[in-house]
Structures are given as structure tokens and as C-alpha cells.
Amino acid sequence: MLPDQQFLRIPGPTPIPPSVQHAMNQPMIGHRDQETKDLLHSIKPKLKPVFGTNQDVLMIAGSGTAGLETAVVNAVQPGDEVLVIVTGAFGDRFAQICTEHQILTHRCDVEWGEAAAPEKIEKYLKKHPYIKAVFATLCETSTGVLNPIKELAQIIRKHSDALFIVDGVSGVGGANVRMDDWEIDILITGSQKAMMLPPGLTFAAVSGRAWKVIENNSRPSFYFDLAKYRDQLENDSTPFTPALSLLFGLSQALELIEQEGLEAVFLRHRQMRDMTRAAFKTLDIPLLTSDQAASPTVTAIKPDDFDPDALRKVLKTEFDLTVAGGQKHLKGSIFRIGHMGYCSPADILQTISMVEVGLNKIGKPAELGRGVRAAQEIMLSGGS
């Protein structure tokens, strides 16, 4: 193991492309100077296709969780009724934020590892006709589930006037999402996942329908007031000091996405998902989610005959390969492999090879090359 060689295969933060790293090393500029206005002006149109929207995408200095709270405080008020679809730790976080802000929160809890069922949401909406907003996660990072956002949106539109607010933090940029076509009202993501940047930026795209609600919200936040960001972005500016180095990096990351092409980006992520899943199936190691519910950005593995944390430890010790563990009640029972952003099928082949060695190191017999071969066959077939 070389001292400076690290392999990061967690669902965020993710590796940074060298050209993006180089872009972030540019000298600082005045955040109210024309150079920053030009930078923001060039970024705005490139963000829209990633979100599948014609709306401007707002950029806020903060973590992904800052984006979730921003959505809550702008779209609903204390005493309002909301429904939170909880399919894992980050759906639960949405519910916690709502509760913290004295919002009447109904939870639709789904077994971890399963996707939300639209028909179950339909029943909730019929039972609670005064719900002002429905919150959901696109990709539930803690379980590797991709929720059927398009179908959920159709049900919500059919049975209520509620806003549909989606946490896309570990999905946007790696999973195909069509905000406008699917009628999502607020879509949030963070910089440190498929957007190929360090942590520190959160993004919010807002529908015209949601703006009408936001503008009538009697309790706006000072820093997280989306209307301030919208009004300033129209003039290629921000209401508060922007994370300039991250904006330099964002400009280059969007250039890389544009060069590859969005459809190719989505295909690459689906291919990496299929390669990872095929490898573990061939090694007879159970997966947490079904093929239908599997996310293209992170895969959760739930072994039944070895300790996943022991495997994680040996992978770190032997190869400096970092994979993620489980969260909350899944801690110690699953491990997760991130395959999003600056990650390629070649990285997955390397990761599976290391995992096979690691399995043998902890006493779990695994035929060397068997999982790699399964992944190679997916790669040769072209994947999804």
C-alpha cells in the first residue's frame, strides 16, 4: 500500500476529478466583482439540465442538510400538516427537521431496503386531506434505494394540492431526474456526491407553483430565504458571500458532465450499479435492495455469514479502500459501496477485486476473480 494512495468508495464525499481540483486552486476574486457575476452567469444554464428543469438552480453555501432545512422553512409553516415518506436515515432527517420547526408531521415509514409504494401514499393523502407538502428522498443513501419519484408525483398531483419536495442529495447528477416533467416542486442536492465537488454547496430548484407558496410564507428565514437567492441570481449574484472556490470547481464539473453528455453519465452510473450487484450475487452475498429498487449511485450489501465491519477494516488496512457501514439499526449488518460522480467501471472492477481478497482475509471463502468476472460480463454487455 502506497502512503498517498487512497480509494474512496463511499456514498459521499466522493473523489474529485483532477481538473476540478485544479480549478478550485485558482486565486480568490472579489465576490461582488464582475468576474463572479460572469462565473455565475456561465454556471446557471449548465445546472438546469442536470435537474431536468427550466428554472434557475439556486446555489447556497452549506451542506445538503442545509438544503433540506431550507426547503422546509420556505415551503411550510408551524402548524401546517405534512407527510414525510421515510425509507431510511435521510427520510427520517426530513421528518426531524419538520418536527423541529413545529410542523404537524405525518410519517409514512417504509421498511429499510424497500422503495416507497405509490398506492400507500395515495391512502395517506386520502386520509389526511389538509397536507400542505409531501417530502421524499430520490436516492435513500442509507439503504441504496431509488424511490419511484415520478410515480409518487403523479399520485400526489392526482389526490392533493400538496407541494412535492424531494431530497436529491445522493441522486442528482447520477440518476435521471426530470423535475419539470415529473412536477417536482422543490429539488435539493449537495455538492459532495454525484456533482463531483467537496462538501459545502447545496442547490435548490423551485417550481413556479412552489414560488407562489413561498412568497406567501409569513415566516421566512434570514439566511435560508430562497426568494433572496432567486432575486440575486437574476442579477448573477448571491445575497451572501458565496463559496467561490467551490463555484470555480462547479463550473469545471459541469463542463465535464457536458462533455460526457447527461445520458452517458446516467448510463455509466447504471452500469456501475449493475456491475456491483452482479459481482455480489455471483459471490452469493445478499444485497439489501431488490433490482427494481436499486439506486445507480450506491449499493448496500447485507451479508448473512460474515461481519461487514470486519471486512471494512481489512479493506482499509490492506488497501486503504474505504467503503461505508450501515446507519442506525443497520449499523454492523450492512456495508455500502458508493459508485457515483468521478467513478468509472474500471474503478468498480478494482473495488470488487479488493473485496474478494478482503473476504478471504477475514475467513469468508470467495473464489478470486469470480465477482470480477461477473462485473466484466456486465461491462462487456454494455450494462443497462
mmCIF file of C-alpha atoms in Angstrom:
data_model
loop_
_atom_site.group_PDB
_atom_site.id
_atom_site.type_symbol
_atom_site.label_atom_id
_atom_site.label_comp_id
_atom_site.label_asym_id
_atom_site.label_seq_id
_atom_site.Cartn_x
_atom_site.Cartn_y
_atom_site.Cartn_z
ATOM 1 C CA MET A 1 0.000 0.000 0.000
ATOM 2 C CA LEU A 2 1.456 3.339 -1.075
ATOM 3 C CA PRO A 3 1.216 6.050 1.608
ATOM 4 C CA ASP A 4 -0.612 8.610 -0.564
ATOM 5 C CA GLN A 5 -2.812 6.171 -2.484
ATOM 6 C CA GLN A 6 -6.381 6.085 -1.218
ATOM 7 C CA PHE A 7 -9.515 4.543 -2.674
ATOM 8 C CA LEU A 8 -12.759 6.226 -1.628
ATOM 9 C CA ARG A 9 -15.874 4.200 -2.418
ATOM 10 C CA ILE A 10 -18.400 5.679 -0.042
ATOM 11 C CA PRO A 11 -21.651 7.445 -0.970
ATOM 12 C CA GLY A 12 -20.113 10.854 -0.312
ATOM 13 C CA PRO A 13 -17.925 12.711 -0.109
ATOM 14 C CA THR A 14 -16.729 11.314 -3.406
ATOM 15 C CA PRO A 15 -13.407 11.641 -5.277
ATOM 16 C CA ILE A 16 -12.702 14.937 -7.032
ATOM 17 C CA PRO A 17 -11.618 14.988 -10.707
ATOM 18 C CA PRO A 18 -8.098 16.449 -11.089
ATOM 19 C CA SER A 19 -9.339 19.205 -13.389
ATOM 20 C CA VAL A 20 -11.948 20.207 -10.810
ATOM 21 C CA GLN A 21 -9.309 20.193 -8.066
ATOM 22 C CA HIS A 22 -7.120 22.379 -10.253
ATOM 23 C CA ALA A 23 -9.995 24.781 -10.936
ATOM 24 C CA MET A 24 -10.618 25.213 -7.200
ATOM 25 C CA ASN A 25 -6.978 26.250 -6.723
ATOM 26 C CA GLN A 26 -7.500 29.442 -8.707
ATOM 27 C CA PRO A 27 -6.667 32.718 -6.927
ATOM 28 C CA MET A 28 -9.533 34.274 -4.992
ATOM 29 C CA ILE A 29 -11.593 37.015 -6.660
ATOM 30 C CA GLY A 30 -13.931 39.667 -5.327
ATOM 31 C CA HIS A 31 -17.295 38.126 -4.665
ATOM 32 C CA ARG A 32 -19.087 41.302 -5.825
ATOM 33 C CA ASP A 33 -16.836 41.899 -8.831
ATOM 34 C CA GLN A 34 -17.734 41.339 -12.466
ATOM 35 C CA GLU A 35 -15.632 38.153 -12.543
ATOM 36 C CA THR A 36 -18.005 36.492 -10.072
ATOM 37 C CA LYS A 37 -21.033 37.718 -11.985
ATOM 38 C CA ASP A 38 -19.573 36.211 -15.161
ATOM 39 C CA LEU A 39 -18.895 32.936 -13.343
ATOM 40 C CA LEU A 40 -22.450 32.661 -12.040
ATOM 41 C CA HIS A 41 -23.869 33.683 -15.408
ATOM 42 C CA SER A 42 -21.959 30.831 -17.089
ATOM 43 C CA ILE A 43 -22.971 28.269 -14.460
ATOM 44 C CA LYS A 44 -26.735 28.949 -14.476
ATOM 45 C CA PRO A 45 -27.673 27.367 -17.836
ATOM 46 C CA LYS A 46 -25.422 24.344 -17.262
ATOM 47 C CA LEU A 47 -27.117 23.407 -13.982
ATOM 48 C CA LYS A 48 -30.646 23.294 -15.399
ATOM 49 C CA PRO A 49 -30.319 20.073 -17.466
ATOM 50 C CA VAL A 50 -28.815 18.190 -14.507
ATOM 51 C CA PHE A 51 -32.003 18.934 -12.557
ATOM 52 C CA GLY A 52 -34.273 18.466 -15.551
ATOM 53 C CA THR A 53 -35.707 21.946 -15.192
ATOM 54 C CA ASN A 54 -36.059 25.277 -16.927
ATOM 55 C CA GLN A 55 -35.937 27.043 -13.562
ATOM 56 C CA ASP A 56 -32.762 28.672 -12.291
ATOM 57 C CA VAL A 57 -30.997 26.455 -9.768
ATOM 58 C CA LEU A 58 -30.135 28.357 -6.591
ATOM 59 C CA MET A 59 -26.696 27.905 -5.023
ATOM 60 C CA ILE A 60 -26.329 28.200 -1.244
ATOM 61 C CA ALA A 61 -23.170 27.822 0.842
ATOM 62 C CA GLY A 62 -23.985 24.932 3.164
ATOM 63 C CA SER A 63 -24.310 21.171 3.420
ATOM 64 C CA GLY A 64 -27.021 19.004 1.918
ATOM 65 C CA THR A 65 -28.868 19.126 5.225
ATOM 66 C CA ALA A 66 -28.868 22.918 4.955
ATOM 67 C CA GLY A 67 -30.730 22.429 1.691
ATOM 68 C CA LEU A 68 -33.299 20.172 3.343
ATOM 69 C CA GLU A 69 -33.967 22.695 6.092
ATOM 70 C CA THR A 70 -34.135 25.480 3.516
ATOM 71 C CA ALA A 71 -36.899 23.609 1.703
ATOM 72 C CA VAL A 72 -38.832 23.079 4.928
ATOM 73 C CA VAL A 73 -38.701 26.640 6.270
ATOM 74 C CA ASN A 74 -39.606 28.197 2.921
ATOM 75 C CA ALA A 75 -42.425 25.871 1.892
ATOM 76 C CA VAL A 76 -44.320 25.212 5.130
ATOM 77 C CA GLN A 77 -45.099 26.996 8.387
ATOM 78 C CA PRO A 78 -45.618 25.932 12.010
ATOM 79 C CA GLY A 79 -48.925 24.139 12.355
ATOM 80 C CA ASP A 80 -49.082 23.033 8.731
ATOM 81 C CA GLU A 81 -49.629 19.334 8.055
ATOM 82 C CA VAL A 82 -47.014 17.499 6.002
ATOM 83 C CA LEU A 83 -46.323 13.919 5.001
ATOM 84 C CA VAL A 84 -42.749 12.612 5.099
ATOM 85 C CA ILE A 85 -42.007 9.376 3.245
ATOM 86 C CA VAL A 86 -39.319 7.697 5.339
ATOM 87 C CA THR A 87 -37.365 4.989 3.541
ATOM 88 C CA GLY A 88 -34.173 5.365 5.572
ATOM 89 C CA ALA A 89 -31.993 7.691 7.630
ATOM 90 C CA PHE A 90 -32.384 10.707 5.376
ATOM 91 C CA GLY A 91 -36.140 10.466 5.089
ATOM 92 C CA ASP A 92 -36.055 10.382 8.872
ATOM 93 C CA ARG A 93 -33.909 13.536 8.807
ATOM 94 C CA PHE A 94 -36.580 15.354 6.805
ATOM 95 C CA ALA A 95 -39.113 14.328 9.473
ATOM 96 C CA GLN A 96 -36.826 15.556 12.271
ATOM 97 C CA ILE A 97 -36.391 18.936 10.580
ATOM 98 C CA CYS A 98 -40.149 19.325 10.182
ATOM 99 C CA THR A 99 -40.780 18.405 13.804
ATOM 100 C CA GLU A 100 -38.085 20.839 14.962
ATOM 101 C CA HIS A 101 -39.976 23.619 13.195
ATOM 102 C CA GLN A 102 -43.300 22.788 14.915
ATOM 103 C CA ILE A 103 -44.839 21.338 11.767
ATOM 104 C CA LEU A 104 -47.506 18.647 12.164
ATOM 105 C CA THR A 105 -45.629 15.727 10.663
ATOM 106 C CA HIS A 106 -47.209 12.526 9.430
ATOM 107 C CA ARG A 107 -44.738 9.754 8.669
ATOM 108 C CA CYS A 108 -45.109 7.019 6.099
ATOM 109 C CA ASP A 109 -42.462 4.594 7.304
ATOM 110 C CA VAL A 110 -41.236 2.050 4.777
ATOM 111 C CA GLU A 111 -39.075 -0.931 5.683
ATOM 112 C CA TRP A 112 -35.432 -0.020 5.147
ATOM 113 C CA GLY A 113 -34.273 -1.555 1.880
ATOM 114 C CA GLU A 114 -37.636 -1.154 0.171
ATOM 115 C CA ALA A 115 -38.881 1.673 -2.037
ATOM 116 C CA ALA A 116 -41.992 3.699 -1.285
ATOM 117 C CA ALA A 117 -45.203 2.292 -2.786
ATOM 118 C CA PRO A 118 -47.329 4.935 -4.565
ATOM 119 C CA GLU A 119 -50.570 3.214 -3.557
ATOM 120 C CA LYS A 120 -49.601 3.521 0.121
ATOM 121 C CA ILE A 121 -49.052 7.261 -0.324
ATOM 122 C CA GLU A 122 -52.438 7.519 -2.007
ATOM 123 C CA LYS A 123 -54.087 6.112 1.131
ATOM 124 C CA TYR A 124 -52.264 8.636 3.336
ATOM 125 C CA LEU A 125 -53.353 11.547 1.174
ATOM 126 C CA LYS A 126 -56.989 10.429 1.205
ATOM 127 C CA LYS A 127 -56.867 10.040 4.965
ATOM 128 C CA HIS A 128 -55.218 13.456 5.511
ATOM 129 C CA PRO A 129 -56.722 15.934 3.014
ATOM 130 C CA TYR A 130 -55.055 19.022 4.539
ATOM 131 C CA ILE A 131 -51.451 18.043 3.862
ATOM 132 C CA LYS A 132 -49.525 21.046 2.517
ATOM 133 C CA ALA A 133 -46.357 19.235 1.396
ATOM 134 C CA VAL A 134 -45.013 15.743 0.815
ATOM 135 C CA PHE A 135 -41.315 15.085 1.405
ATOM 136 C CA ALA A 136 -39.364 12.199 -0.106
ATOM 137 C CA THR A 137 -35.823 11.134 -0.988
ATOM 138 C CA LEU A 138 -34.799 10.379 -4.562
ATOM 139 C CA CYS A 139 -31.991 8.063 -3.511
ATOM 140 C CA GLU A 140 -32.007 6.953 0.115
ATOM 141 C CA THR A 141 -28.266 6.959 0.821
ATOM 142 C CA SER A 142 -28.536 4.767 3.905
ATOM 143 C CA THR A 143 -30.092 1.839 2.033
ATOM 144 C CA GLY A 144 -29.248 2.259 -1.641
ATOM 145 C CA VAL A 145 -32.918 2.577 -2.586
ATOM 146 C CA LEU A 146 -34.081 4.668 -5.538
ATOM 147 C CA ASN A 147 -37.642 5.775 -4.883
ATOM 148 C CA PRO A 148 -40.183 5.957 -7.751
ATOM 149 C CA ILE A 149 -40.347 9.744 -7.693
ATOM 150 C CA LYS A 150 -42.190 10.101 -10.990
ATOM 151 C CA GLU A 151 -44.972 7.754 -9.879
ATOM 152 C CA LEU A 152 -45.167 9.333 -6.430
ATOM 153 C CA ALA A 153 -45.537 12.754 -8.031
ATOM 154 C CA GLN A 154 -48.422 11.511 -10.175
ATOM 155 C CA ILE A 155 -50.259 10.216 -7.116
ATOM 156 C CA ILE A 156 -49.668 13.442 -5.180
ATOM 157 C CA ARG A 157 -50.932 15.585 -8.055
ATOM 158 C CA LYS A 158 -53.999 13.408 -8.508
ATOM 159 C CA HIS A 159 -55.094 13.374 -4.876
ATOM 160 C CA SER A 160 -53.915 16.663 -3.342
ATOM 161 C CA ASP A 161 -52.655 20.201 -3.834
ATOM 162 C CA ALA A 162 -49.581 19.469 -1.724
ATOM 163 C CA LEU A 163 -46.136 20.553 -2.816
ATOM 164 C CA PHE A 164 -43.784 17.685 -3.624
ATOM 165 C CA ILE A 165 -40.328 18.293 -2.133
ATOM 166 C CA VAL A 166 -37.503 15.895 -2.931
ATOM 167 C CA ASP A 167 -34.108 15.291 -1.343
ATOM 168 C CA GLY A 168 -31.923 14.517 -4.357
ATOM 169 C CA VAL A 169 -28.618 14.773 -2.480
ATOM 170 C CA SER A 170 -27.169 11.392 -3.450
ATOM 171 C CA GLY A 171 -29.081 11.133 -6.723
ATOM 172 C CA VAL A 172 -28.972 14.336 -8.784
ATOM 173 C CA GLY A 173 -26.134 14.137 -11.291
ATOM 174 C CA GLY A 174 -26.063 10.335 -11.222
ATOM 175 C CA ALA A 175 -29.722 9.367 -11.577
ATOM 176 C CA ASN A 176 -32.022 10.639 -14.285
ATOM 177 C CA VAL A 177 -34.478 13.061 -12.688
ATOM 178 C CA ARG A 178 -36.896 15.290 -14.616
ATOM 179 C CA MET A 179 -38.058 17.945 -12.221
ATOM 180 C CA ASP A 180 -40.351 19.789 -14.620
ATOM 181 C CA ASP A 181 -41.760 16.758 -16.417
ATOM 182 C CA TRP A 182 -42.412 14.915 -13.155
ATOM 183 C CA GLU A 183 -43.839 18.029 -11.462
ATOM 184 C CA ILE A 184 -41.447 18.113 -8.530
ATOM 185 C CA ASP A 185 -41.862 21.413 -6.673
ATOM 186 C CA ILE A 186 -38.531 21.682 -4.857
ATOM 187 C CA LEU A 187 -35.491 19.542 -5.664
ATOM 188 C CA ILE A 188 -32.431 19.706 -3.421
ATOM 189 C CA THR A 189 -28.943 18.326 -3.816
ATOM 190 C CA GLY A 190 -25.445 18.773 -2.386
ATOM 191 C CA SER A 191 -22.047 19.262 -3.937
ATOM 192 C CA GLN A 192 -20.200 16.271 -2.470
ATOM 193 C CA LYS A 193 -21.976 13.410 -4.235
ATOM 194 C CA ALA A 194 -22.537 12.961 -7.968
ATOM 195 C CA MET A 195 -21.718 16.634 -8.560
ATOM 196 C CA MET A 196 -18.016 15.753 -8.053
ATOM 197 C CA LEU A 197 -17.152 18.522 -5.588
ATOM 198 C CA PRO A 198 -16.136 18.757 -1.933
ATOM 199 C CA PRO A 199 -18.874 19.359 0.645
ATOM 200 C CA GLY A 200 -20.051 22.934 1.072
ATOM 201 C CA LEU A 201 -22.636 23.779 -1.583
ATOM 202 C CA THR A 202 -26.319 22.978 -1.599
ATOM 203 C CA PHE A 203 -28.567 23.506 -4.604
ATOM 204 C CA ALA A 204 -32.303 24.163 -4.776
ATOM 205 C CA ALA A 205 -34.537 24.228 -7.839
ATOM 206 C CA VAL A 206 -38.040 25.586 -7.247
ATOM 207 C CA SER A 207 -41.172 25.304 -9.407
ATOM 208 C CA GLY A 208 -43.425 28.239 -10.250
ATOM 209 C CA ARG A 209 -46.139 26.591 -8.158
ATOM 210 C CA ALA A 210 -43.839 26.438 -5.142
ATOM 211 C CA TRP A 211 -42.786 30.061 -5.544
ATOM 212 C CA LYS A 212 -46.391 31.151 -5.031
ATOM 213 C CA VAL A 213 -46.448 29.296 -1.710
ATOM 214 C CA ILE A 214 -43.017 30.573 -0.661
ATOM 215 C CA GLU A 215 -43.943 34.185 -1.392
ATOM 216 C CA ASN A 216 -46.930 33.873 0.963
ATOM 217 C CA ASN A 217 -44.930 32.264 3.745
ATOM 218 C CA SER A 218 -45.166 34.615 6.741
ATOM 219 C CA ARG A 219 -42.052 33.207 8.398
ATOM 220 C CA PRO A 220 -39.090 33.403 6.025
ATOM 221 C CA SER A 221 -35.590 32.589 7.229
ATOM 222 C CA PHE A 222 -32.861 35.230 7.111
ATOM 223 C CA TYR A 223 -30.039 33.161 5.575
ATOM 224 C CA PHE A 224 -32.173 30.419 4.028
ATOM 225 C CA ASP A 225 -34.712 32.728 2.383
ATOM 226 C CA LEU A 226 -34.992 31.280 -1.123
ATOM 227 C CA ALA A 227 -36.550 34.446 -2.521
ATOM 228 C CA LYS A 228 -33.348 36.334 -1.693
ATOM 229 C CA TYR A 229 -31.288 33.800 -3.650
ATOM 230 C CA ARG A 230 -33.704 33.901 -6.575
ATOM 231 C CA ASP A 231 -33.734 37.685 -6.767
ATOM 232 C CA GLN A 232 -29.958 37.976 -6.541
ATOM 233 C CA LEU A 233 -29.311 35.175 -9.034
ATOM 234 C CA GLU A 234 -31.400 37.025 -11.600
ATOM 235 C CA ASN A 235 -28.617 39.628 -11.425
ATOM 236 C CA ASP A 236 -25.857 36.987 -11.410
ATOM 237 C CA SER A 237 -25.157 37.463 -7.730
ATOM 238 C CA THR A 238 -25.824 35.914 -4.325
ATOM 239 C CA PRO A 239 -27.339 37.501 -1.198
ATOM 240 C CA PHE A 240 -24.431 36.384 0.986
ATOM 241 C CA THR A 241 -20.758 35.548 0.432
ATOM 242 C CA PRO A 242 -20.603 32.599 -1.984
ATOM 243 C CA ALA A 243 -18.247 29.632 -1.704
ATOM 244 C CA LEU A 244 -16.080 30.934 -4.530
ATOM 245 C CA SER A 245 -13.587 28.074 -4.734
ATOM 246 C CA LEU A 246 -16.456 25.601 -4.956
ATOM 247 C CA LEU A 247 -18.044 27.689 -7.706
ATOM 248 C CA PHE A 248 -14.777 27.515 -9.658
ATOM 249 C CA GLY A 249 -14.909 23.736 -9.233
ATOM 250 C CA LEU A 250 -18.605 23.585 -10.081
ATOM 251 C CA SER A 251 -18.002 25.332 -13.371
ATOM 252 C CA GLN A 252 -15.438 22.696 -14.329
ATOM 253 C CA ALA A 253 -17.540 19.788 -13.036
ATOM 254 C CA LEU A 254 -20.458 20.936 -15.189
ATOM 255 C CA GLU A 255 -18.080 21.187 -18.140
ATOM 256 C CA LEU A 256 -17.095 17.535 -17.594
ATOM 257 C CA ILE A 257 -20.751 16.488 -17.417
ATOM 258 C CA GLU A 258 -21.490 18.435 -20.598
ATOM 259 C CA GLN A 259 -18.539 16.831 -22.394
ATOM 260 C CA GLU A 260 -19.618 13.308 -21.434
ATOM 261 C CA GLY A 261 -23.303 14.032 -22.091
ATOM 262 C CA LEU A 262 -26.023 13.597 -19.481
ATOM 263 C CA GLU A 263 -27.442 10.400 -20.963
ATOM 264 C CA ALA A 264 -23.939 8.881 -20.986
ATOM 265 C CA VAL A 265 -23.475 9.950 -17.359
ATOM 266 C CA PHE A 266 -26.709 8.212 -16.363
ATOM 267 C CA LEU A 267 -25.778 5.099 -18.354
ATOM 268 C CA ARG A 268 -22.364 4.936 -16.664
ATOM 269 C CA HIS A 269 -23.982 5.051 -13.233
ATOM 270 C CA ARG A 270 -26.491 2.322 -14.112
ATOM 271 C CA GLN A 271 -23.688 0.192 -15.491
ATOM 272 C CA MET A 272 -21.655 0.554 -12.296
ATOM 273 C CA ARG A 273 -24.730 -0.384 -10.255
ATOM 274 C CA ASP A 274 -25.308 -3.490 -12.364
ATOM 275 C CA MET A 275 -21.640 -4.498 -12.221
ATOM 276 C CA THR A 276 -21.580 -4.178 -8.432
ATOM 277 C CA ARG A 277 -24.793 -6.099 -7.938
ATOM 278 C CA ALA A 278 -23.786 -8.854 -10.367
ATOM 279 C CA ALA A 279 -20.487 -9.340 -8.531
ATOM 280 C CA PHE A 280 -22.081 -9.846 -5.116
ATOM 281 C CA LYS A 281 -24.830 -12.057 -6.481
ATOM 282 C CA THR A 282 -22.195 -14.280 -8.076
ATOM 283 C CA LEU A 283 -20.306 -14.391 -4.770
ATOM 284 C CA ASP A 284 -23.572 -15.465 -3.063
ATOM 285 C CA ILE A 285 -23.581 -12.425 -0.809
ATOM 286 C CA PRO A 286 -27.081 -10.955 -0.287
ATOM 287 C CA LEU A 287 -27.991 -7.415 -1.279
ATOM 288 C CA LEU A 288 -30.269 -5.210 0.805
ATOM 289 C CA THR A 289 -32.461 -3.965 -2.042
ATOM 290 C CA SER A 290 -34.246 -5.549 -4.980
ATOM 291 C CA ASP A 291 -33.058 -4.939 -8.527
ATOM 292 C CA GLN A 292 -36.152 -2.821 -9.150
ATOM 293 C CA ALA A 293 -35.443 -0.516 -6.206
ATOM 294 C CA ALA A 294 -31.661 -0.341 -6.622
ATOM 295 C CA SER A 295 -30.001 3.057 -6.875
ATOM 296 C CA PRO A 296 -27.446 3.791 -9.601
ATOM 297 C CA THR A 297 -25.274 5.682 -7.116
ATOM 298 C CA VAL A 298 -24.854 3.412 -4.066
ATOM 299 C CA THR A 299 -25.246 -0.306 -3.360
ATOM 300 C CA ALA A 300 -25.999 -1.756 0.089
ATOM 301 C CA ILE A 301 -24.781 -5.294 0.819
ATOM 302 C CA LYS A 302 -26.243 -7.336 3.702
ATOM 303 C CA PRO A 303 -24.087 -10.413 4.354
ATOM 304 C CA ASP A 304 -25.521 -13.277 6.360
ATOM 305 C CA ASP A 305 -22.334 -15.170 7.244
ATOM 306 C CA PHE A 306 -19.615 -12.603 7.964
ATOM 307 C CA ASP A 307 -19.125 -9.328 9.801
ATOM 308 C CA PRO A 308 -19.293 -6.411 7.339
ATOM 309 C CA ASP A 309 -17.315 -4.176 9.678
ATOM 310 C CA ALA A 310 -14.513 -6.753 9.800
ATOM 311 C CA LEU A 311 -14.386 -6.633 6.002
ATOM 312 C CA ARG A 312 -14.390 -2.836 6.017
ATOM 313 C CA LYS A 313 -11.500 -2.851 8.477
ATOM 314 C CA VAL A 314 -9.318 -5.201 6.445
ATOM 315 C CA LEU A 315 -10.057 -3.315 3.215
ATOM 316 C CA LYS A 316 -8.891 -0.125 4.888
ATOM 317 C CA THR A 317 -5.802 -1.761 6.396
ATOM 318 C CA GLU A 318 -4.706 -3.718 3.325
ATOM 319 C CA PHE A 319 -5.633 -1.353 0.505
ATOM 320 C CA ASP A 320 -6.673 1.974 2.054
ATOM 321 C CA LEU A 321 -10.050 1.264 0.435
ATOM 322 C CA THR A 322 -12.888 2.952 2.305
ATOM 323 C CA VAL A 323 -16.426 1.604 2.000
ATOM 324 C CA ALA A 324 -19.307 2.770 4.175
ATOM 325 C CA GLY A 325 -21.009 0.957 7.013
ATOM 326 C CA GLY A 326 -24.655 0.899 7.993
ATOM 327 C CA GLN A 327 -26.571 3.639 9.789
ATOM 328 C CA LYS A 328 -28.872 3.487 12.809
ATOM 329 C CA HIS A 329 -30.346 -0.029 13.218
ATOM 330 C CA LEU A 330 -28.417 -1.281 10.154
ATOM 331 C CA LYS A 331 -25.081 -0.438 11.748
ATOM 332 C CA GLY A 332 -22.967 -3.594 11.860
ATOM 333 C CA SER A 333 -25.242 -5.512 9.495
ATOM 334 C CA ILE A 334 -24.570 -3.913 6.094
ATOM 335 C CA PHE A 335 -21.847 -2.166 4.165
ATOM 336 C CA ARG A 336 -22.294 0.226 1.271
ATOM 337 C CA ILE A 337 -20.284 0.879 -1.861
ATOM 338 C CA GLY A 338 -20.621 4.278 -3.459
ATOM 339 C CA HIS A 339 -20.346 4.463 -7.241
ATOM 340 C CA MET A 340 -21.194 7.995 -8.211
ATOM 341 C CA GLY A 341 -19.608 11.092 -9.626
ATOM 342 C CA TYR A 342 -15.950 10.703 -10.526
ATOM 343 C CA CYS A 343 -16.141 6.914 -10.684
ATOM 344 C CA SER A 344 -15.909 4.563 -13.651
ATOM 345 C CA PRO A 345 -16.498 0.890 -14.431
ATOM 346 C CA ALA A 346 -12.721 0.415 -14.113
ATOM 347 C CA ASP A 347 -12.960 1.621 -10.508
ATOM 348 C CA ILE A 348 -15.680 -0.956 -9.828
ATOM 349 C CA LEU A 349 -13.548 -3.780 -11.228
ATOM 350 C CA GLN A 350 -10.712 -2.697 -8.947
ATOM 351 C CA THR A 351 -13.029 -2.417 -5.937
ATOM 352 C CA ILE A 352 -14.559 -5.870 -6.438
ATOM 353 C CA SER A 353 -11.075 -7.376 -6.790
ATOM 354 C CA MET A 354 -10.046 -5.848 -3.457
ATOM 355 C CA VAL A 355 -13.260 -7.031 -1.818
ATOM 356 C CA GLU A 356 -12.580 -10.624 -2.956
ATOM 357 C CA VAL A 357 -9.146 -10.508 -1.320
ATOM 358 C CA GLY A 358 -10.614 -8.920 1.784
ATOM 359 C CA LEU A 359 -13.258 -11.620 2.088
ATOM 360 C CA ASN A 360 -10.598 -14.320 2.114
ATOM 361 C CA LYS A 361 -8.556 -12.346 4.650
ATOM 362 C CA ILE A 362 -11.460 -12.417 7.131
ATOM 363 C CA GLY A 363 -12.104 -16.124 6.569
ATOM 364 C CA LYS A 364 -15.011 -15.849 4.130
ATOM 365 C CA PRO A 365 -14.124 -18.155 1.207
ATOM 366 C CA ALA A 366 -14.501 -16.300 -2.087
ATOM 367 C CA GLU A 367 -13.204 -17.599 -5.391
ATOM 368 C CA LEU A 368 -10.781 -14.975 -6.617
ATOM 369 C CA GLY A 369 -11.890 -13.380 -9.851
ATOM 370 C CA ARG A 370 -15.421 -14.761 -9.721
ATOM 371 C CA GLY A 371 -17.098 -11.476 -8.800
ATOM 372 C CA VAL A 372 -14.765 -9.538 -11.075
ATOM 373 C CA ARG A 373 -15.719 -11.782 -13.974
ATOM 374 C CA ALA A 374 -19.423 -11.182 -13.370
ATOM 375 C CA ALA A 375 -18.796 -7.439 -13.355
ATOM 376 C CA GLN A 376 -16.694 -7.711 -16.517
ATOM 377 C CA GLU A 377 -19.514 -9.544 -18.279
ATOM 378 C CA ILE A 378 -21.926 -6.709 -17.429
ATOM 379 C CA MET A 379 -19.381 -4.244 -18.719
ATOM 380 C CA LEU A 380 -18.940 -6.162 -21.987
ATOM 381 C CA SER A 381 -22.684 -6.371 -22.461
ATOM 382 C CA GLY A 382 -22.980 -2.594 -22.201
ATOM 383 C CA GLY A 383 -24.920 -2.620 -18.918
ATOM 384 C CA SER A 384 -28.366 -1.089 -18.536
#
